[in-house]
Coordinates of C-alpha atoms and ligand atoms in Angstrom, one line a residue:
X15 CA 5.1 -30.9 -51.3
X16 CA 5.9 -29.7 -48.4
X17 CA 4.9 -31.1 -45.2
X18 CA 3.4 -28.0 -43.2
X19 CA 1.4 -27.6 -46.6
X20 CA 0.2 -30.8 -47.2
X21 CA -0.8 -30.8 -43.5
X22 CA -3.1 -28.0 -43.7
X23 CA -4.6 -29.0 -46.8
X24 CA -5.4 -32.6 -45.3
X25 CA -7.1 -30.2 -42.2
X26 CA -9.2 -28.5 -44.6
X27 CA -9.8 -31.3 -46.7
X28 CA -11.0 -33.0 -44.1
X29 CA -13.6 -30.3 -42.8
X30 CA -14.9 -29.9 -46.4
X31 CA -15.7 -33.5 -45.8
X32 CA -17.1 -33.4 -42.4
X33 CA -19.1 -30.4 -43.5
X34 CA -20.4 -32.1 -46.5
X35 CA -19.6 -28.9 -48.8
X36 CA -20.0 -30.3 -52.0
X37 CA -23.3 -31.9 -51.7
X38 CA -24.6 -28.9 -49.5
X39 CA -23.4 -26.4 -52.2
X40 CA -23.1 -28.7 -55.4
X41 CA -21.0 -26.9 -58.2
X42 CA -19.9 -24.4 -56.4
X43 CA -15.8 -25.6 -55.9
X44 CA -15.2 -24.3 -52.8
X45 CA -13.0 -26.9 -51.6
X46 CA -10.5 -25.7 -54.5
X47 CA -11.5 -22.0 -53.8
X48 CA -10.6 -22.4 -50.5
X49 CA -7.3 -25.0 -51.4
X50 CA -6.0 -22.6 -54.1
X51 CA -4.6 -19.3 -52.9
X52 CA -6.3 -15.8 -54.6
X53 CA -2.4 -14.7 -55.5
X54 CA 1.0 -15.7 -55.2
X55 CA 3.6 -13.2 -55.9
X56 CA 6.9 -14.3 -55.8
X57 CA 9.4 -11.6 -57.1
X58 CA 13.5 -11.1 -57.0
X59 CA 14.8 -9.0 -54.4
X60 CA 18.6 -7.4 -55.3
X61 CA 20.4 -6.1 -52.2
X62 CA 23.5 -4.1 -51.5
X63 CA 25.8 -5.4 -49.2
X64 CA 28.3 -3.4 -46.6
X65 CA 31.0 -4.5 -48.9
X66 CA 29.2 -3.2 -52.0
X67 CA 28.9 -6.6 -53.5
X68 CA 24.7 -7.3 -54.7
X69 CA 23.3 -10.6 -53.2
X70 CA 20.1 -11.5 -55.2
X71 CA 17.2 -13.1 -52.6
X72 CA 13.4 -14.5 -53.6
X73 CA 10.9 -12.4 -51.9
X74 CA 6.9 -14.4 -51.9
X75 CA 3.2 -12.8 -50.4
X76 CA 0.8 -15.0 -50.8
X77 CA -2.5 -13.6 -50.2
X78 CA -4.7 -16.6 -49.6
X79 CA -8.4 -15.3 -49.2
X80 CA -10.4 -12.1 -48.2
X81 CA -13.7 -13.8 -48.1
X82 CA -14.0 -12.3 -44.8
X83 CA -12.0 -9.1 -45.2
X84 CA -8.5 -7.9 -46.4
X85 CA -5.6 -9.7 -46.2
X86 CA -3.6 -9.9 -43.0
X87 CA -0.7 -11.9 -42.1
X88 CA 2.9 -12.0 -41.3
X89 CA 6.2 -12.3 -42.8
X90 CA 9.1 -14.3 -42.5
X91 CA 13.0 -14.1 -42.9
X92 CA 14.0 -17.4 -42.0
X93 CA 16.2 -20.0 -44.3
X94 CA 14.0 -22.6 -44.6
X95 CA 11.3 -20.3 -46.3
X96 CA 9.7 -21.3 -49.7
X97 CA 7.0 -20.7 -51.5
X98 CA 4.7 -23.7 -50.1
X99 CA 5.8 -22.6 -46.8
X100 CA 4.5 -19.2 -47.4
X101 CA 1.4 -20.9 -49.0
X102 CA 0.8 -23.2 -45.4
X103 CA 1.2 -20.4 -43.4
X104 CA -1.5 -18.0 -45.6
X105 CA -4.1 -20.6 -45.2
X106 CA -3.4 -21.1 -41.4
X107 CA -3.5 -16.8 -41.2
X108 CA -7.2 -17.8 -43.0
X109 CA -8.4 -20.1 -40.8
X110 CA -6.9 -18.5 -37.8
X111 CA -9.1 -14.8 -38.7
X112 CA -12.1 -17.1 -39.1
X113 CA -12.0 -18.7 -35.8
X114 CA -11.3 -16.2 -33.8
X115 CA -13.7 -13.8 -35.3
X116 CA -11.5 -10.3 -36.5
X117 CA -12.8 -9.1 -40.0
X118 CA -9.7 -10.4 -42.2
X119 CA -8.7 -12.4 -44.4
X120 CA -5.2 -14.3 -44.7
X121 CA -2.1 -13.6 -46.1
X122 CA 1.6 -14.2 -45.1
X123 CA 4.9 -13.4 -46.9
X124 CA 8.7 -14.4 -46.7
X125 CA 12.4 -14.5 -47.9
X126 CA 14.6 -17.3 -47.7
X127 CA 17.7 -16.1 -45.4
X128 CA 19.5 -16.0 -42.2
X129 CA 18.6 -12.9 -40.3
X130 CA 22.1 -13.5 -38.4
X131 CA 23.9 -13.4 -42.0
X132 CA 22.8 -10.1 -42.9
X133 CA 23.7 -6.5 -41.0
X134 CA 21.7 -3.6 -39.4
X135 CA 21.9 -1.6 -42.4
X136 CA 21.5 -4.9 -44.9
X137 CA 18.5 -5.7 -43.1
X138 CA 17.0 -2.7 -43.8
X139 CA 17.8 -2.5 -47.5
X140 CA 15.7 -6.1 -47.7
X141 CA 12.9 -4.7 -45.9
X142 CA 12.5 -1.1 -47.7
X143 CA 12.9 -3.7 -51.1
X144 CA 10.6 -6.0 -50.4
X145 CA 8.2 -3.0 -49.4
X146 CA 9.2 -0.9 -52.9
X147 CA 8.5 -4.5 -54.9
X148 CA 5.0 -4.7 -53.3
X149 CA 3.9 -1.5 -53.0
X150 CA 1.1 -2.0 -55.5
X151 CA -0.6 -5.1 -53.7
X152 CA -0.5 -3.7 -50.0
X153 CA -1.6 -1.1 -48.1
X154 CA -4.2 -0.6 -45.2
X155 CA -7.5 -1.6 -46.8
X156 CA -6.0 -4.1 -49.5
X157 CA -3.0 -6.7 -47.0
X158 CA -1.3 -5.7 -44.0
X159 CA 2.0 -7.7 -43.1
X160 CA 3.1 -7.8 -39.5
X161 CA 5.8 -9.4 -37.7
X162 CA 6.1 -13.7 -37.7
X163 CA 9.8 -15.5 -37.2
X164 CA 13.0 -13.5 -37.8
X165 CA 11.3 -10.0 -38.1
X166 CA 10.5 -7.4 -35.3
X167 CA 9.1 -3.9 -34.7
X168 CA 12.5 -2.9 -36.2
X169 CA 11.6 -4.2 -39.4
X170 CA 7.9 -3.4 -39.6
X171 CA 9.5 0.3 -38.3
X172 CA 11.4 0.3 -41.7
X173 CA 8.3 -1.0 -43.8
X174 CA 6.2 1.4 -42.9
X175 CA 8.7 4.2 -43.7
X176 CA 9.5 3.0 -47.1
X177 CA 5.8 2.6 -47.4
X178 CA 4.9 6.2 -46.4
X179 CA 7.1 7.4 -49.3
X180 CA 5.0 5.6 -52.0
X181 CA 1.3 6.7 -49.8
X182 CA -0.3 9.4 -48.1
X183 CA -2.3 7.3 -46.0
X184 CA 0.3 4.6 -44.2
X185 CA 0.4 3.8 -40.8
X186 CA -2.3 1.3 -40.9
X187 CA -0.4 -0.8 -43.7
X188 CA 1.7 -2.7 -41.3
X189 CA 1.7 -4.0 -37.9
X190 CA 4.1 -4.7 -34.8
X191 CA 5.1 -1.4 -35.3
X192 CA 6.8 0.5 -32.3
X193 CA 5.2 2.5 -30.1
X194 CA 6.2 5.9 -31.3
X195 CA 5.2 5.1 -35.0
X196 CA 1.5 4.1 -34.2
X197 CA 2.3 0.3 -32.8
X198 CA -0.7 -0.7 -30.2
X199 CA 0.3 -1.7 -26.5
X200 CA 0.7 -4.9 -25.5
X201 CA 1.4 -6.3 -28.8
X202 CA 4.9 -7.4 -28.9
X203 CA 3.5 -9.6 -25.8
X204 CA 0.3 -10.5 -27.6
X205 CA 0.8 -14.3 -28.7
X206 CA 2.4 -15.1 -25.3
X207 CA -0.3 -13.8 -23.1
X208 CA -3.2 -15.4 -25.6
X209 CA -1.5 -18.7 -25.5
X210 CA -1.4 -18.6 -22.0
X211 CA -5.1 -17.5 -22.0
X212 CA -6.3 -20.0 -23.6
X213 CA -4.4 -22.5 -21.8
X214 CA -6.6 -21.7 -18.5
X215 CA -9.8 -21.9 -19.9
X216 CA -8.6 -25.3 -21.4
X217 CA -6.8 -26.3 -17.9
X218 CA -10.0 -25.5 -16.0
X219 CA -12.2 -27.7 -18.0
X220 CA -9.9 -30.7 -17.4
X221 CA -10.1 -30.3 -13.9
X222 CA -6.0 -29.7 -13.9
X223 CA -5.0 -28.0 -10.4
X224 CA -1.8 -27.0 -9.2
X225 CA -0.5 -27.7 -12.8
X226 CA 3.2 -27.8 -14.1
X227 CA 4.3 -26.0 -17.3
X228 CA 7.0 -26.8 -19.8
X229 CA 7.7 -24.6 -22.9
X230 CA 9.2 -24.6 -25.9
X231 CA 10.8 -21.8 -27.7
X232 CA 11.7 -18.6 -25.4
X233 CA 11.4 -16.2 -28.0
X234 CA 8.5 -13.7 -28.9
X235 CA 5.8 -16.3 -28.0
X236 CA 7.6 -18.6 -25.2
X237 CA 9.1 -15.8 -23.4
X238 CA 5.8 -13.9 -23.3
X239 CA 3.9 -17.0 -22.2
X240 CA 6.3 -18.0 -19.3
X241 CA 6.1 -13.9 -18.4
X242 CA 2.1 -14.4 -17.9
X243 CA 2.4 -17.6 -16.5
X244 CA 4.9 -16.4 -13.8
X245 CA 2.3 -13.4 -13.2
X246 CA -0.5 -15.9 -12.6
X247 CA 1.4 -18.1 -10.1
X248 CA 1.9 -21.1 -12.3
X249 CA 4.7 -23.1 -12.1
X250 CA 7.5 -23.4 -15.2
X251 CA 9.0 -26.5 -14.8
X252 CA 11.1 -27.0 -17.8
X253 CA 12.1 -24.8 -21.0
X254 CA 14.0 -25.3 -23.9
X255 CA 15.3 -23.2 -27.2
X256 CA 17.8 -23.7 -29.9
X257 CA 20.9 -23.7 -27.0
X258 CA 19.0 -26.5 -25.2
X259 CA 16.7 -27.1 -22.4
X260 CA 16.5 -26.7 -18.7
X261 CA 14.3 -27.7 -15.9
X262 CA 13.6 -27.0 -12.2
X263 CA 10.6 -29.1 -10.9
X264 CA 10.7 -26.8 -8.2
X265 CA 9.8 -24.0 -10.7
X266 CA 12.1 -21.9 -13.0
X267 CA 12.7 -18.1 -11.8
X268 CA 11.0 -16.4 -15.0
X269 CA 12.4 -13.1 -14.5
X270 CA 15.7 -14.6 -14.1
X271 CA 15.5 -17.0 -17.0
X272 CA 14.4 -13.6 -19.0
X273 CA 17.6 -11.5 -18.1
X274 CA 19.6 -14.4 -17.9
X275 CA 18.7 -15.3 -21.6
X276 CA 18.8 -11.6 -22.8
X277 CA 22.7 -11.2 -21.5
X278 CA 23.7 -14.9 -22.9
X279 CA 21.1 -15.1 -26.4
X280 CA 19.6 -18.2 -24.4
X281 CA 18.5 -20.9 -21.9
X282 CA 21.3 -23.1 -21.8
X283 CA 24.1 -23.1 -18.4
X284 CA 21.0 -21.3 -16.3
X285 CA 22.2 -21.7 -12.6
X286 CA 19.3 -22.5 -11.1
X287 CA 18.2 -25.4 -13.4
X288 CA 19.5 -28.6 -14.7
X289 CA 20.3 -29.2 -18.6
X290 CA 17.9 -31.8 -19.7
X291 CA 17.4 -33.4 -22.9
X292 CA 14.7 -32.4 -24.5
X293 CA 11.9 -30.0 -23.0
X294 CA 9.2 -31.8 -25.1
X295 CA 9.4 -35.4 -22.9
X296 CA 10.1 -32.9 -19.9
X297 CA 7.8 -34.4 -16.6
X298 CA 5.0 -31.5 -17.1
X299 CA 1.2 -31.0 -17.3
X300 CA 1.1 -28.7 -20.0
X301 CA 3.6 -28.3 -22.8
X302 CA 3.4 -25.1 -24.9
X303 CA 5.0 -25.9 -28.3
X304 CA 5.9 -21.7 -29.5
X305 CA 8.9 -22.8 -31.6
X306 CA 9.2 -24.4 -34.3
X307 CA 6.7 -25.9 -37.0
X308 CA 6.6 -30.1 -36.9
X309 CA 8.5 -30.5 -33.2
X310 CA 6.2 -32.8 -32.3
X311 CA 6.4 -35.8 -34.6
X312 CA 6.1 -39.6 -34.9
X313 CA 8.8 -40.4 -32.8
X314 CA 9.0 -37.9 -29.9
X315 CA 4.9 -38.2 -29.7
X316 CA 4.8 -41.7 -27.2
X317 CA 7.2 -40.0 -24.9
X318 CA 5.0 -36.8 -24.2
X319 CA 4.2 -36.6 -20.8
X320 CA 1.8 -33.3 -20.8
X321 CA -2.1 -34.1 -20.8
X322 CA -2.7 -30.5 -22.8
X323 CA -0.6 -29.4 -25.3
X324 CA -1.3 -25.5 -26.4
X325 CA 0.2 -24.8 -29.6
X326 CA 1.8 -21.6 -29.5
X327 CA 4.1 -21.7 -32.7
X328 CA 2.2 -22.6 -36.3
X329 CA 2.1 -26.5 -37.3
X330 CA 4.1 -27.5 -34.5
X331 CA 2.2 -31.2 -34.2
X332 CA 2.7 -33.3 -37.3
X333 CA -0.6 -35.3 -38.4
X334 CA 1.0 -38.7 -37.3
X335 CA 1.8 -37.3 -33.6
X336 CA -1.8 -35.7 -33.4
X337 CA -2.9 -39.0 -33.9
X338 CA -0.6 -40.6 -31.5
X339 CA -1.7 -37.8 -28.9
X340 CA -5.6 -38.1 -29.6
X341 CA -5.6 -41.9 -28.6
X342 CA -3.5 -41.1 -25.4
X343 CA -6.1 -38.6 -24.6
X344 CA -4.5 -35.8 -24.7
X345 CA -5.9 -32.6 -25.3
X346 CA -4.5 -30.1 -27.9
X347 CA -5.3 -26.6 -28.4
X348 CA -4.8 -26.1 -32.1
X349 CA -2.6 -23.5 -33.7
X350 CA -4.8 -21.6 -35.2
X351 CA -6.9 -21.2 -32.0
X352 CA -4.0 -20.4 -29.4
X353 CA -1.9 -18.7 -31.5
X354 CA -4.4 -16.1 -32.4
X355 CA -3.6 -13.5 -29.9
X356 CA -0.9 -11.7 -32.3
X357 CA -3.3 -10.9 -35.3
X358 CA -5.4 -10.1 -32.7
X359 CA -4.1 -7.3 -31.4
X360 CA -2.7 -6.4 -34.5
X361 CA -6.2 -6.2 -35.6
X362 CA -6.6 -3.7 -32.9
X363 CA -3.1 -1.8 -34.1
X364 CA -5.0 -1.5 -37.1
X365 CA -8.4 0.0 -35.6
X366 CA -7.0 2.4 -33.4
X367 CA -4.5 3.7 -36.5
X368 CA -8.0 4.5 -38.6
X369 CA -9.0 5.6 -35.0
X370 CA -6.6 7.5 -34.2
X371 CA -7.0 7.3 -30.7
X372 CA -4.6 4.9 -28.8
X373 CA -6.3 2.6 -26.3
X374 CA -4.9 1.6 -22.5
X375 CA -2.7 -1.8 -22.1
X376 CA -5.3 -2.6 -19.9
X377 CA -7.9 -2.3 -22.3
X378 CA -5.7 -4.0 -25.5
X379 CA -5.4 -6.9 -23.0
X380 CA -9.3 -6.9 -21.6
X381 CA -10.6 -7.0 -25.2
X382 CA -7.7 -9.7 -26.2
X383 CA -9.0 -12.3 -23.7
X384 CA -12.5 -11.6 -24.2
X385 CA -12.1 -12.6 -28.1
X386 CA -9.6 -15.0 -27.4
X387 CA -12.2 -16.6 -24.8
X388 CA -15.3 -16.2 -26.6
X389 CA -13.5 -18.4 -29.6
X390 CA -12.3 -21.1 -26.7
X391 CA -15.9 -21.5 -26.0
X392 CA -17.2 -21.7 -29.2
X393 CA -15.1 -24.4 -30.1
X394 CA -14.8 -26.2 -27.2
X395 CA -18.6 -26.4 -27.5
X396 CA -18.6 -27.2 -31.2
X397 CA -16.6 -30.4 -30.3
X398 CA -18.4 -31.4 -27.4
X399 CA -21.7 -31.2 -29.6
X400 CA -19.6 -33.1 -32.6
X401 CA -17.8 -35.3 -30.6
X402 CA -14.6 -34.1 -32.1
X403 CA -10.6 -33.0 -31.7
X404 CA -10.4 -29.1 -30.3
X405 CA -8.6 -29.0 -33.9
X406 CA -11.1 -30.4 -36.2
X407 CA -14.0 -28.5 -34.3
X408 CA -11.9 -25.1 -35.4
X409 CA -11.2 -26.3 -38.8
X410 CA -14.4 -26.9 -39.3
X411 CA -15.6 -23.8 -37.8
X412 CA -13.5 -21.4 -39.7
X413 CA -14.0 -23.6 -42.7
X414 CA -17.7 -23.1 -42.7
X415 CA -17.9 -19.3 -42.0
X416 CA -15.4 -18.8 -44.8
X417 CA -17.5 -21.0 -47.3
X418 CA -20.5 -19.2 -46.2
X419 CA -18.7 -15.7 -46.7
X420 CA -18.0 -16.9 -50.1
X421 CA -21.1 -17.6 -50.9
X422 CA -22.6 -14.5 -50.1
X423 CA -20.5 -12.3 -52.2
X424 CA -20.8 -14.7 -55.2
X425 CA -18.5 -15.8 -57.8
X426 CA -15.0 -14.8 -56.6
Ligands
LIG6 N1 2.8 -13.7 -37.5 C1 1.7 -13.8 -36.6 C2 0.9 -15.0 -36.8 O1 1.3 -16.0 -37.4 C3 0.9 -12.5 -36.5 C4 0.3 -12.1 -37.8 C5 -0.3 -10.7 -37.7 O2 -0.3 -10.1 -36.7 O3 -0.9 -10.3 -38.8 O4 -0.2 -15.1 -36.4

């Protein structure tokens, strides 16, 4: 299986137990109702290439609860996608809708490829196909896809057209969609800001002052994040993406980095750092993970230096290196916490498309912090009171308010 998966199952598995669910509600299986995804479609996708030639692709959704509402998640072109990927990252949307309190669901879909391989026009033929292929088990009040790794407003642009063919009633069936076509404000920036949101709230309670930054990943999360951080004053001392890492302890020139990294396609040879290593062992105070899944592992754990990590990507912290972390004391903002501030405001893409009445940047962002907040404090409290992990306190959370949504509506 595979180990993003199996990590999230564990999580859950282990709330069920802490929560005591089967002897609280004996015979009801809701630790396999919550394990075992409502649907899994996985379905062939043939595209035409520039040279006329047909490549043949999978395309997955796995829709992995609505106990709290309809289905919401993201979708993926990236070439390590597979089925129990897409399954890991469902049940993370699920928990992640729970904790933060928006009235979904979770969902998440993919395709196996390399965004690189493929052309403008290619692209677009594997979106409006993967649209056409689930037209039937979409639409605004059943899932709503949004952006996640490898897809943009471009591509959610292109779903919602090919789904506007099929439907009257469309815009609200995707979001991350530009401006012009009903996209909110603010939300191409949203998981940046949030994770930077919740890293002050979590930097205040440890008493950290005068705090240096490293990140990981300077792409719709990292780049976002170092963009708020710069705006608040706090120092980036190191970064790192798939070119390499750099580092200034004197602190990194964001809006440099930015246009430096947007003429080049990324950090490495910026002037006015050195090349280090690796931007996860980087001399900081707080790491952002917002890359990849599993970065921190077994062997890079030790060699942290950060006392709060805030994950900004989804699984970035294997089991073993949470473990390793928790006994050196430091604190980790989970995933499904910090992340959240996407699906948030995509939740408010949604609202103000049934609304029909487009809301201020100022206001997208006011009511972004304030949820985003409001779930820090919950479960920082629930931990304190339970003398827990920031991660097992939200597992547990959002594993008790789905369980009790379940059992409301009955057999499902
Ligand atoms: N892909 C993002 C995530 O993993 C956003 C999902 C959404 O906006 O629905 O949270």
């Amino acid at each position: 299986m595979d180990a993003l998966l199996d990590n999230a199952l564990n999580l859950v598995r282990r709330a069920s137990k802490s929560l005591d669910l089967d002897k609280r509600f004996p015979g009801q299986s809701l630790s396999q109702r919550l394990e075992v995804p409502d649907k899994i479609i996985a379905f062939r996708l043939a595209v035409q290439r520039d040279d006329g030639s047909i490549k043949v692709f999978m395309g997955y959704r796995v829709q992995h609860s609505d106990a709290l509402g309809i289905y919401k998640g993201g979708i993926r072109f990236n070439p390590d996608v597979d089925l129990d990927m897409v399954k890991a990252l469902a049940l993370l949307m699920t928990l992640k809708t729970a904790v933060v309190n928006i009235p979904y669901g979770g969902a998440k879909g993919g395709v196996p490829v390399n965004p690189s391989d493929l052309s403008v026009t290619e692209t677009e033929r594997l979106v409006r196909k993967y649209v056409h292929r689930l037209v039937n088990d979409i639409g605004p009040n059943i899932d709503v896809p949004a952006p996640d790794m490898g897809t943009s407003e471009r591509e959610m642009a292109w779903f919602y057209d090919e789904y506007r063919k099929h439907r009257d009633i469309a815009r609200g069936v995707v979001t991350g969609k530009p401006i012009d076509l009903g996209g909110s404000l603010g939300r191409t920036q949203a998981t940046g800001r949030g994770v930077v949101c919740v890293m002050l709230d979590a930097a205040r309670d440890l008493n950290l002052r005068d705090y240096k930054v490293a990140i990981q990943g300077f792409g719709k999360v990292g780049s976002h994040a170092a963009r708020k951080l710069f705006e608040e004053g706090i120092t980036v001392v190191a970064v790192g993406d798939i070119t390499g890492s750099i580092a200034n302890r004197h602190g990194i020139d964001v809006p440099a980095l930015v246009e430096y990294v947007a003429r080049t396609g990324g950090v490495k040879g910026f002037a006015e750092a050195e090349p280090i290593e690796d931007v996860l062992t980087a001399p900081c105070d707080v790491l952002l993970p917002c890359a990849l899944e599993n970065a921190i592992h077994e062997d890079n754990a030790t060699k942290i230096q950060a006392r709060l990590i805030v994950e900004g990507a989804n699984g970035p912290t294997t089991p073993a290196a949470d473990a390793i972390l928790q006994d050196a004391g430091v604190v980790v903002a989970p995933d499904i916490l910090a992340n959240a501030g996407g699906v948030i405001v995509s939740y408010f893409e949604w609202v103000q498309n049934r609304e029909g009445f487009y809301w201020e940047e100022d206001d997208v962002n006011a009511r972004l912090f304030a949820l985003l907040r409001k779930a820090y404090v919950d479960v920082r409290d629930y931990a304190l009171k339970h003398k827990s992990s920031l991660r097992e306190a939200a597992y547990q959370m959002a594993v008790e308010k789905i369980c009790h949504a379940m059992m409301a509506r009955g057999v499902q």
